[in-house]
Short mmCIF file of C-alpha atoms in Angstrom, two decimals:
data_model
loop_
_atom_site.label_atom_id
_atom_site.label_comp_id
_atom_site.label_asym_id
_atom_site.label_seq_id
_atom_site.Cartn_x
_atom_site.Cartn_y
_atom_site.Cartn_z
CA UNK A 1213 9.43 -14.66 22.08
CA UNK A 1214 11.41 -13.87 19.29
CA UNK A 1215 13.93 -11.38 18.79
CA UNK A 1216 14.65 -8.78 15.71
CA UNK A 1217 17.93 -8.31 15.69
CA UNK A 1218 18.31 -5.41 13.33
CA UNK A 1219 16.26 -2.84 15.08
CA UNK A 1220 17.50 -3.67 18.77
CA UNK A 1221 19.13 -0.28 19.31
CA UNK A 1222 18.01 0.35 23.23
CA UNK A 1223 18.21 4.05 24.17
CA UNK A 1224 17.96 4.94 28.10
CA UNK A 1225 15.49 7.70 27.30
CA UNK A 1226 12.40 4.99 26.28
CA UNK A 1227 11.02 4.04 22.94
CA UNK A 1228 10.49 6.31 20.40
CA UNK A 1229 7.08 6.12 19.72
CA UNK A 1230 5.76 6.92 15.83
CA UNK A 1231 2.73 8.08 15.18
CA UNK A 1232 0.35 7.92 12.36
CA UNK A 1233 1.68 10.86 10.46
CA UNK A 1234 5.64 9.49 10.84
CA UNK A 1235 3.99 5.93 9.86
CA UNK A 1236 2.61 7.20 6.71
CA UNK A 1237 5.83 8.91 6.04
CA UNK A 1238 7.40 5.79 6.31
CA UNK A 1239 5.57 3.15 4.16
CA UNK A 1240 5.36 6.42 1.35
CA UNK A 1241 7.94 4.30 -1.13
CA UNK A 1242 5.63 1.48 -0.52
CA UNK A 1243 2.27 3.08 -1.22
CA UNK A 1244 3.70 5.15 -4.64
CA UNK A 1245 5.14 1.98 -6.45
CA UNK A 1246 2.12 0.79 -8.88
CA UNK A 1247 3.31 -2.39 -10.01
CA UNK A 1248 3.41 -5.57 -7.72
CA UNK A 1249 6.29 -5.64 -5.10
CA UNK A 1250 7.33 -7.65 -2.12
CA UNK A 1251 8.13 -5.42 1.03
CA UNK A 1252 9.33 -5.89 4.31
CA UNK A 1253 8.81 -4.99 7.63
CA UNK A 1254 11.08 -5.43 10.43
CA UNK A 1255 10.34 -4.73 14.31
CA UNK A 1256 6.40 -4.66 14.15
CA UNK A 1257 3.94 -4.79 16.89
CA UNK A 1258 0.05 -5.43 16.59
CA UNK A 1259 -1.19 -2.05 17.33
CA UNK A 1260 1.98 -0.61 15.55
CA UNK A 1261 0.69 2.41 13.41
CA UNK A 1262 3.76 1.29 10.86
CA UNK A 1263 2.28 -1.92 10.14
CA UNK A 1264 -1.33 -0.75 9.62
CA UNK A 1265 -0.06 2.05 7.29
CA UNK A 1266 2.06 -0.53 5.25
CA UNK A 1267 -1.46 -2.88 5.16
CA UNK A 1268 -2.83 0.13 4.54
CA UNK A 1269 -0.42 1.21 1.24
CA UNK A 1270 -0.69 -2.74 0.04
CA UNK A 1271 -1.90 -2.99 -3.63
CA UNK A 1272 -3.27 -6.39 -5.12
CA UNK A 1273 -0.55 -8.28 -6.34
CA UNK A 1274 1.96 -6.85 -3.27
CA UNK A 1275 3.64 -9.41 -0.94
CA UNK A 1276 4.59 -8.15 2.40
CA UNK A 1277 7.22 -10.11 5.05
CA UNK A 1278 6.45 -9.04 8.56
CA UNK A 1279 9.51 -9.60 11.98
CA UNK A 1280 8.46 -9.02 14.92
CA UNK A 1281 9.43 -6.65 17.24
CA UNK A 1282 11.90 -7.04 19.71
CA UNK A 1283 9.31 -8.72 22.59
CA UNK A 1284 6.45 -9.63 20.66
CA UNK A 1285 5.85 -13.29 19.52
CA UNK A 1286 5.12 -14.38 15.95
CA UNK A 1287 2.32 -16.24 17.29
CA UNK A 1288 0.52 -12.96 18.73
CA UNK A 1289 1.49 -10.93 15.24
CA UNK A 1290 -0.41 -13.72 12.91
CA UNK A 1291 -2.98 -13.45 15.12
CA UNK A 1292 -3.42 -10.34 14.56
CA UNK A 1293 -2.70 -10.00 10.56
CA UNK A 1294 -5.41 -13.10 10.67
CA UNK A 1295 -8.29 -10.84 12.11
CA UNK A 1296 -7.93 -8.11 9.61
CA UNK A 1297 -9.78 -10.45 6.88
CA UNK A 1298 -8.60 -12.74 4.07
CA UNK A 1299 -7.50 -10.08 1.81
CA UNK A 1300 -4.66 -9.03 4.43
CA UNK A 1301 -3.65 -12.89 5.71
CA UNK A 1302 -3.18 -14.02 2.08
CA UNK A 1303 -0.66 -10.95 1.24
CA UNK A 1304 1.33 -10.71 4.50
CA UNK A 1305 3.41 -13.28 5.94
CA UNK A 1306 5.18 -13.06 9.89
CA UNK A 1307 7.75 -14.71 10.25
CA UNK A 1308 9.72 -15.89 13.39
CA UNK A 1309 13.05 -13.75 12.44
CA UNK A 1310 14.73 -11.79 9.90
CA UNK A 1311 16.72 -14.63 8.81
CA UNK A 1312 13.64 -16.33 6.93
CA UNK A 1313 13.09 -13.11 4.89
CA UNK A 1314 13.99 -12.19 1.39
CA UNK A 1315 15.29 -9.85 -0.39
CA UNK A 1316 12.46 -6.82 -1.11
CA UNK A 1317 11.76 -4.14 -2.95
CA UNK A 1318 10.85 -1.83 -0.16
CA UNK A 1319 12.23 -2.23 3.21
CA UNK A 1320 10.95 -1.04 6.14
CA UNK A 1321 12.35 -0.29 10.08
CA UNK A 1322 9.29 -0.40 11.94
CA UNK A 1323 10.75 0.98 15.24
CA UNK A 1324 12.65 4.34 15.19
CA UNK A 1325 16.51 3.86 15.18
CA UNK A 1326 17.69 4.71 18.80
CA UNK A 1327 20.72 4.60 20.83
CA UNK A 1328 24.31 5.54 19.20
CA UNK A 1329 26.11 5.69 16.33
CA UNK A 1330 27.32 2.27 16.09
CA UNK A 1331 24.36 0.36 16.88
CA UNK A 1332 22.69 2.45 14.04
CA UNK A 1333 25.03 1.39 11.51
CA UNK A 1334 25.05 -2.18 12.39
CA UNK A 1335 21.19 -1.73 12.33
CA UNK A 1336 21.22 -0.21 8.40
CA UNK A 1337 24.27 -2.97 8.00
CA UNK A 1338 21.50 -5.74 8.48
CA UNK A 1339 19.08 -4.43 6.48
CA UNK A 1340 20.63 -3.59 3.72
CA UNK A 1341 21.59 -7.02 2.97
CA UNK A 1342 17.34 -7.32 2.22
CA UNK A 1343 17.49 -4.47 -0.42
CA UNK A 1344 16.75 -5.60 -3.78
CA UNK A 1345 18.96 -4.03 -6.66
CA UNK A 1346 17.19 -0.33 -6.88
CA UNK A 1347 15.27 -1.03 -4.01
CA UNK A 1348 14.90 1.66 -1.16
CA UNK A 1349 15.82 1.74 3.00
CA UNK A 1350 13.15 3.68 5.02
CA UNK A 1351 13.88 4.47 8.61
CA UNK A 1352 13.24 6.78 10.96
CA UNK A 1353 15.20 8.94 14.41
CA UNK A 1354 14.14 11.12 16.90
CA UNK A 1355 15.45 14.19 16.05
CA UNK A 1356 15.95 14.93 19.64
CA UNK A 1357 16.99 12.64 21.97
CA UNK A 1358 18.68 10.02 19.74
CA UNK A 1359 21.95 12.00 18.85
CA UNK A 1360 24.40 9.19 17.71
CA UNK A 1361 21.46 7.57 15.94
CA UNK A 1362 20.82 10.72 14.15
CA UNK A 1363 24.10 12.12 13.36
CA UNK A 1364 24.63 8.16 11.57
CA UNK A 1365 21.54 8.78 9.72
CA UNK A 1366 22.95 12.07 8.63
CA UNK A 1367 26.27 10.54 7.34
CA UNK A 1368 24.20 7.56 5.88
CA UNK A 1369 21.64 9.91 3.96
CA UNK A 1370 24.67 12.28 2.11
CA UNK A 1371 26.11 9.31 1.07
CA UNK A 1372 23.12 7.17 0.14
CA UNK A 1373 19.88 8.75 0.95
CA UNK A 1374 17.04 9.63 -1.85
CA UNK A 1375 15.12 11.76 0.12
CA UNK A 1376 14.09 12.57 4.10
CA UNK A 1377 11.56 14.36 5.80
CA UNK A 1378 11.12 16.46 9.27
CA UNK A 1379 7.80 14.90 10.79
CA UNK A 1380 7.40 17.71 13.09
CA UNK A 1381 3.60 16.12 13.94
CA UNK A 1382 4.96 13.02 15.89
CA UNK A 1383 5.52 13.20 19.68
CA UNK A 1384 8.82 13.35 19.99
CA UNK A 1385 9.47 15.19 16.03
CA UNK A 1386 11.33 11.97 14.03
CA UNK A 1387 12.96 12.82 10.46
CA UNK A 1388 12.52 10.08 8.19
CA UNK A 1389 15.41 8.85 5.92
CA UNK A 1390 14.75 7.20 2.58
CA UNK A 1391 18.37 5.05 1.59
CA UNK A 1392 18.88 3.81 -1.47
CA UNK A 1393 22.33 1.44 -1.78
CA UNK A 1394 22.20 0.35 -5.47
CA UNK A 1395 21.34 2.80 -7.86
CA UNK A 1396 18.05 2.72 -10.26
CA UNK A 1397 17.07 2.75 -13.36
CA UNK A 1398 15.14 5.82 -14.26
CA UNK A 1399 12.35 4.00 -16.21
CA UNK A 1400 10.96 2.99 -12.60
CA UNK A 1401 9.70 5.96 -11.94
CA UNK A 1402 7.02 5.76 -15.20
CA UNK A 1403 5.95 3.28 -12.63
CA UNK A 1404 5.53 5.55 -9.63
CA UNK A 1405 2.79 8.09 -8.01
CA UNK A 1406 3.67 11.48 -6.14
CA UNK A 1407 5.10 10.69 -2.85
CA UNK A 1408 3.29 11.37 0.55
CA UNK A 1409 5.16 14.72 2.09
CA UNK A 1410 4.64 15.45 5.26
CA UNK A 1411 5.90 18.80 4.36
CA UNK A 1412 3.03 19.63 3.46
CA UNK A 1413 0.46 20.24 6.12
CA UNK A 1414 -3.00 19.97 5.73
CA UNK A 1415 -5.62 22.03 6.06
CA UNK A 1416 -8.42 20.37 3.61
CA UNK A 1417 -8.92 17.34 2.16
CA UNK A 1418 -8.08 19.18 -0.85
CA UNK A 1419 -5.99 22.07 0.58
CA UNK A 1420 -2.53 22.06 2.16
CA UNK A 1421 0.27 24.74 3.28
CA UNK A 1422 4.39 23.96 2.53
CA UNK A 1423 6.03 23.79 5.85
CA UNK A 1424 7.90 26.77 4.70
CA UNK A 1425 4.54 28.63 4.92
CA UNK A 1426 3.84 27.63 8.96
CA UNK A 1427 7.40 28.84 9.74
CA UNK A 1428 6.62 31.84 8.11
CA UNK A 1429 3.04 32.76 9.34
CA UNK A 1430 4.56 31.53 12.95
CA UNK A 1431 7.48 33.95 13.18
CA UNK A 1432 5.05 36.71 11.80
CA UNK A 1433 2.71 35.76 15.06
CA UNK A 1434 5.54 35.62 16.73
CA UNK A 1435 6.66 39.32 16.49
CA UNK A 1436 3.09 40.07 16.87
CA UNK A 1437 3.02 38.72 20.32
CA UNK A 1438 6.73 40.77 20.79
CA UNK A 1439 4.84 43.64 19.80
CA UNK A 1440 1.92 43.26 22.20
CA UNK A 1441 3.99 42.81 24.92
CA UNK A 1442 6.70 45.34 24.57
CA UNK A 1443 4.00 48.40 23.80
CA UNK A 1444 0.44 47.03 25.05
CA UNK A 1445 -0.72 50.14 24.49
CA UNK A 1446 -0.10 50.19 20.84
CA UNK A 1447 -1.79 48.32 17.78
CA UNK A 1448 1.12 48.31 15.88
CA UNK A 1449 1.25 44.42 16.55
CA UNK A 1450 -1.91 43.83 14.44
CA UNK A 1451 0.69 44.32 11.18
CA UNK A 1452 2.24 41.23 11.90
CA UNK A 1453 -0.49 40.16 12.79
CA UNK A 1454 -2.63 40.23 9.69
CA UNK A 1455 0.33 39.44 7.70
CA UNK A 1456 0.30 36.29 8.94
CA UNK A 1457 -2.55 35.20 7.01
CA UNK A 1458 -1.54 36.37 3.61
CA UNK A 1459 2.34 35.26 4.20
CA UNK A 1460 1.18 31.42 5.30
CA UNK A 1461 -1.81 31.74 1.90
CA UNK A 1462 1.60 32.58 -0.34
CA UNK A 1463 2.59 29.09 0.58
CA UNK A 1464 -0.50 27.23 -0.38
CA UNK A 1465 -0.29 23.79 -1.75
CA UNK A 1466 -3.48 22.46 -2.93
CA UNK A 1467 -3.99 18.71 -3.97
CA UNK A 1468 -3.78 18.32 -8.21
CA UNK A 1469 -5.09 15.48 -10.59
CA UNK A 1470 -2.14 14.34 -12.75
CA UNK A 1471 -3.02 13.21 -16.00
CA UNK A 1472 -2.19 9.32 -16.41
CA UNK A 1473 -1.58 9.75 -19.99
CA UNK A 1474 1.74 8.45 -20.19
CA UNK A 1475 2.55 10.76 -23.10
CA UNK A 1476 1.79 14.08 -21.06
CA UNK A 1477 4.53 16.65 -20.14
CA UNK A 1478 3.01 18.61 -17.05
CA UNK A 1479 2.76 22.03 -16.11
CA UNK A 1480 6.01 22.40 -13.27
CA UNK A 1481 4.40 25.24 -11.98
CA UNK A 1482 1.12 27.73 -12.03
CA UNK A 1483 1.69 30.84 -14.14
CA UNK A 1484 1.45 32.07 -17.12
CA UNK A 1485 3.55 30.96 -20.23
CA UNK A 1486 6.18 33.52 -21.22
CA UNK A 1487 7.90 31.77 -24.21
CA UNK A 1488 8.05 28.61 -26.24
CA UNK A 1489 11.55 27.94 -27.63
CA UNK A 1490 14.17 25.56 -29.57
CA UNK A 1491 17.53 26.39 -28.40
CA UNK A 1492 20.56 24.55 -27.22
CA UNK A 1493 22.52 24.65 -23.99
CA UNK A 1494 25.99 23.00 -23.74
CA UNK A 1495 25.67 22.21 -19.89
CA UNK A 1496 22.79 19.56 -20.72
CA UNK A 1497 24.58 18.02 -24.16
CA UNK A 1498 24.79 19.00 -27.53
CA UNK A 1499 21.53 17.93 -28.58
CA UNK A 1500 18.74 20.79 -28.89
CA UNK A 1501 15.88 21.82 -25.83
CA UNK A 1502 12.40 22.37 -26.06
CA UNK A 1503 12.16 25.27 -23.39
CA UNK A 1504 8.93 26.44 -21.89
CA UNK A 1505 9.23 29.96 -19.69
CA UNK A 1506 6.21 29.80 -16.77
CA UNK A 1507 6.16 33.30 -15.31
CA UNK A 1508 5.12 32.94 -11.47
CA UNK A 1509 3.16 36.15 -9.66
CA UNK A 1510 3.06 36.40 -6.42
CA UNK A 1511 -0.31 35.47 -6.20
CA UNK A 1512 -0.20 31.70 -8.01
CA UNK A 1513 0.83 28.52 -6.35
CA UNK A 1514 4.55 28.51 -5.55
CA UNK A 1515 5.24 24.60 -5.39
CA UNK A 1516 7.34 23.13 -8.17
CA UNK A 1517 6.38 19.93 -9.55
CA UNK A 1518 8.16 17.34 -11.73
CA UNK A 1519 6.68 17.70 -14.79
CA UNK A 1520 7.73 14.16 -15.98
CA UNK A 1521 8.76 10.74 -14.05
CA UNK A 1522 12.42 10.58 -14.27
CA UNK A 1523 15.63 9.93 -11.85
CA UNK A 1524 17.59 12.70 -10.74
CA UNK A 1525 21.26 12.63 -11.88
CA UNK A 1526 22.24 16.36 -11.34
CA UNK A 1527 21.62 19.08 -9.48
CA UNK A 1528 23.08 22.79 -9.58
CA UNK A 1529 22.81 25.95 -9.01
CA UNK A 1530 23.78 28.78 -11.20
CA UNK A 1531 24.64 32.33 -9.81
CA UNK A 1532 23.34 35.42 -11.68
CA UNK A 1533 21.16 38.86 -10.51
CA UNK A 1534 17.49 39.09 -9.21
CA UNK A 1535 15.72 40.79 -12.72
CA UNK A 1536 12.05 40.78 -12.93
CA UNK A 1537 11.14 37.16 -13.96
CA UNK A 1538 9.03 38.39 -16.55
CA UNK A 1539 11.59 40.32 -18.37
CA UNK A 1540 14.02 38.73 -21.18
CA UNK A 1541 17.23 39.26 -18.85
CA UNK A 1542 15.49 37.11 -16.34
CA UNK A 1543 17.06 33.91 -18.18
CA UNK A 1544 20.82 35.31 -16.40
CA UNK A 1545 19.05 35.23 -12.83
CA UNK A 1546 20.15 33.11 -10.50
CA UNK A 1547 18.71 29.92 -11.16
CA UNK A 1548 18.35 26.03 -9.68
CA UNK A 1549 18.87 23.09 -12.24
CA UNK A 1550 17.57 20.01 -11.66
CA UNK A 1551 18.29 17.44 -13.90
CA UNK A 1552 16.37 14.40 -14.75
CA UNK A 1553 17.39 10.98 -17.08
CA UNK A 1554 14.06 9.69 -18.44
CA UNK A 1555 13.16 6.83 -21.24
CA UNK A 1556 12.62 9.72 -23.72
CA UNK A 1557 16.08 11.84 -23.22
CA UNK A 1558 17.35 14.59 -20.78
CA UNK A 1559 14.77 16.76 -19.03
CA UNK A 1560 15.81 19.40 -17.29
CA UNK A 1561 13.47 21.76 -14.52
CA UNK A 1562 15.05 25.56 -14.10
CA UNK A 1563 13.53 26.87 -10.75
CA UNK A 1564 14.78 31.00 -11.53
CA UNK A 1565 14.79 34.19 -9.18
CA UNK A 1566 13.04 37.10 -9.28
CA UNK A 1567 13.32 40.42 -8.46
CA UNK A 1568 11.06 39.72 -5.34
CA UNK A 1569 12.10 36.17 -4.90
CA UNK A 1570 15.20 35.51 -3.70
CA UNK A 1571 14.60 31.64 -2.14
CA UNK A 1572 14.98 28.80 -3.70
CA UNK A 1573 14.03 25.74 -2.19
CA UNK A 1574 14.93 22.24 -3.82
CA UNK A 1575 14.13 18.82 -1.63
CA UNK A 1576 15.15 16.32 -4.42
CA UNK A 1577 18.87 15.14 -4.02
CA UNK A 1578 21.00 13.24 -6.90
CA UNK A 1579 19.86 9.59 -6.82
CA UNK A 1580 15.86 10.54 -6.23
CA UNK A 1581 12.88 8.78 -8.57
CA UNK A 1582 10.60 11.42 -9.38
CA UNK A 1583 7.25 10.69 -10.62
CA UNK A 1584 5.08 12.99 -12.85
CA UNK A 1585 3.25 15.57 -11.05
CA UNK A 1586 5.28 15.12 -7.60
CA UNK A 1587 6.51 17.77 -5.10
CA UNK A 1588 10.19 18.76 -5.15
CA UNK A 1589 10.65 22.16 -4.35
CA UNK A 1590 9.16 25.79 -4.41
CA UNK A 1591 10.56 29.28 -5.36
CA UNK A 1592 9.56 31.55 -2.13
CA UNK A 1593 6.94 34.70 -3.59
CA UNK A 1594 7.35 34.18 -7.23
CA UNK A 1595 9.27 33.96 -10.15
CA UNK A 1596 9.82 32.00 -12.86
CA UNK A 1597 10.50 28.27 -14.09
CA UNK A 1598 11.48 26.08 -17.03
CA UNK A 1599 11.19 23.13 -18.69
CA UNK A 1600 13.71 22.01 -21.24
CA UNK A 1601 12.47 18.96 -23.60
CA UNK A 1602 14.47 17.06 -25.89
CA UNK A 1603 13.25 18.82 -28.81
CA UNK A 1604 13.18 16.00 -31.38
CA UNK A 1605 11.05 14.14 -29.13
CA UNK A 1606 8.36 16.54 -27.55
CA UNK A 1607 5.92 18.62 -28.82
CA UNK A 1608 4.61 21.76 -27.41
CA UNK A 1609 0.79 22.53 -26.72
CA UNK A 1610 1.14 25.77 -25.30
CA UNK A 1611 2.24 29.20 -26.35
CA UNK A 1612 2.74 32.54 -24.41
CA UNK A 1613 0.05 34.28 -22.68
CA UNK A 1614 -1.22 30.61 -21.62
CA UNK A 1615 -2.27 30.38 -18.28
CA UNK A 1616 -1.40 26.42 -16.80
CA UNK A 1617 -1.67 24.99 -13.63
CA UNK A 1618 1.38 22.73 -11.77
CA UNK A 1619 0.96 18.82 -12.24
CA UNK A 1620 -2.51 19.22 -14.38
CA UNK A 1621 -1.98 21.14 -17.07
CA UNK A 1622 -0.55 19.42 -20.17
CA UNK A 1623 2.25 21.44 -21.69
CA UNK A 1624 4.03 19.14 -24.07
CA UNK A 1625 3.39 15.19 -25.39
CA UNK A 1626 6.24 13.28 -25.86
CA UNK A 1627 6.29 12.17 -29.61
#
């Protein structure tokens, strides 16, 4: 048998078993990097949903190191890589232990971190030493029963992490943390494809609701039950009811073709456009924006997508009042700012109130590789958002009174 040293965190309460949803979550850094990469894999088992997901994610021309898990033999996990066909046993390697890896671009903890504080930092201790310059730390803790695991994970993500996610479809719920130790350079992400989110759930191949939207529809269904129960007699608990329906639909998230054209400046949002401007703003530099105004009803598609690949160096919010996002005035609304360094210049995505929205929700921290077209946030019922270009370099292709679509329309070409 051999042992895997960096993911032997025992917990009395039992494995944590991860599921094909948390596995997918996992391997999502491997499966969005189009170029060839070597990843690894640490703490698998044969029927390990982890390592068929990571198969799974593998592109031609990607390498991927496999350590066993803590009581599984090498011998039983080549065996196993062997009968899923040439293609797989020419690309992935097991080895005997983590000592005969090297260093990856991707990393991977194939069993959930367990067990307390300490023995999860000595865990990310040995893995990090595996992490390529730029390269990224995925691992995943009960949220549950794995306190000192989790609360480690906590500290580690503030300081370090890119991005984590609640996998709330995984018996017991896991959050998985993305890590990234070194920074890198934003002209990876030209080399990247939206991210799996598992905060979004599906409902269609083609049709999916923000997590924001279940919680939502839930406590509306919820209160309905309340009602039912505290006056049985009564139908007042069918307007809850009903609302659920229309509350969950404001949180749709449908599935969107992102142009390839590297040249293409998407569409951050459905709406229609209320302005096309020059102008310059001294919190971004002194050089002059390209801004684009997307007026949001309550009726279009509230996610907010990146409208080019870039790397997250700032993020802010600015306070200000709750004017209708159509109006002029709306600019001095409180507003998010997420800023982005990409090979053509600053970009910079302004998710704004409204006069009915009032929630802003932004799941891209400082550090994160965005690619074009990808999830990072929504404005709850509404509103407005904008897209500053560096004017010199981008040229517009819509004017007001345009209607676009989020991550498919083309708004802008870079010159």
């Amino acid at each position: 048998m051999t042992e895997s040293p960096a993911v032997r965190t025992p917990d009395r309460s039992g494995p944590v078993r991860l599921g094909e949803c948390a596995a997918r979550t996992l391997v999502s850094e491997l499966a969005r990097i189009n170029i060839p990469k070597a990843a690894l894999l640490v703490g698998a088992a044969p029927k390990s949903a982890v390592l068929a997901a990571a198969i799974e994610a593998m592109l031609p021309g990607d390498t991927l190191t496999v350590v066993p898990a803590e009581r599984v033999s090498a011998a039983t996990l080549r065996e196993h890589v062997t009968a899923q066909g040439r293609w797989v046993a020419e690309r992935v390697r097991v080895v005997d232990s983590l000592a005969e890896a090297e260093v990856a671009a991707v990393v991977i903890a194939a069993e959930a971190l367990t067990g307390t504080a300490d023995q999860a930092r000595t865990t990310i201790g040995t893995l990090t030493k595996f992490l390529a310059d730029g390269a990224v730390l995925s691992v995943a803790t009960a949220v549950a029963r794995t306190a000192g695991a989790a609360a480690e994970l906590d500290r580690q993500g503030v300081l370090y992490g890119v991005g984590n996610d609640l996998v709330l479809r995984n018996n017991p719920p896991v959050r998985v943390y993305r890590l990234r130790f070194t920074p890198a350079d934003a002209a990876a992400a030209e080399q990247l494809a939206p991210a799996y989110r598992p905060s979004s759930v599906p409902l269609s191949r083609d049709m999916h609701i923000d997590s924001n939207g279940v919680a939502a529809a839930g406590i509306a269904l919820g209160l309905a039950a309340l009602t039912r129960l505290a006056r049985p007699k009564s139908k007042l608990w069918l307007v809850p009811a009903l609302a659920a329906v229309p509350v969950a639909a404001f949180f749709r998230d449908p599935e969107r073709d992102v142009p390839e054209d590297p040249t293409a400046v998407v569409a951050a949002a459905d709406g229609q456009v209320l302005s096309v401007q020059r102008l310059t703003d001294e919190r971004f530099g002194d050089s002059e924006f390209l801004r684009i105004a997307v007026f949001l009803s309550v009726l279009d598609v509230h996610v907010n997508r990146s409208p080019v690949a870039g790397k997250v160096v700032d993020y802010f919010v600015a306070d200000g009042g709750f004017v209708n996002a159509m109006k002029p005035d709306a600019e001095h609304n409180v507003a998010a700012y997420t800023v982005l360094d990409t090979i053509h210049g600053t970009v910079v995505v302004a998710q704004r109130t409204g006069l009915i929205a009032r929630r802003i929700v932004q799941r891209a921290p400082v550090g994160t590789l965005l690619a074009r077209g990808e999830r990072f946030g929504l404005i709850r019922f509404g509103s407005r958002t904008d897209v500053y270009l560096p004017a010199e370099a981008a040229e517009p292709l819509v004017g007001p009174g345009d209607k676009v679509i989020g991550g498919s329309s083309v708004i802008a070409r870079w010159r």
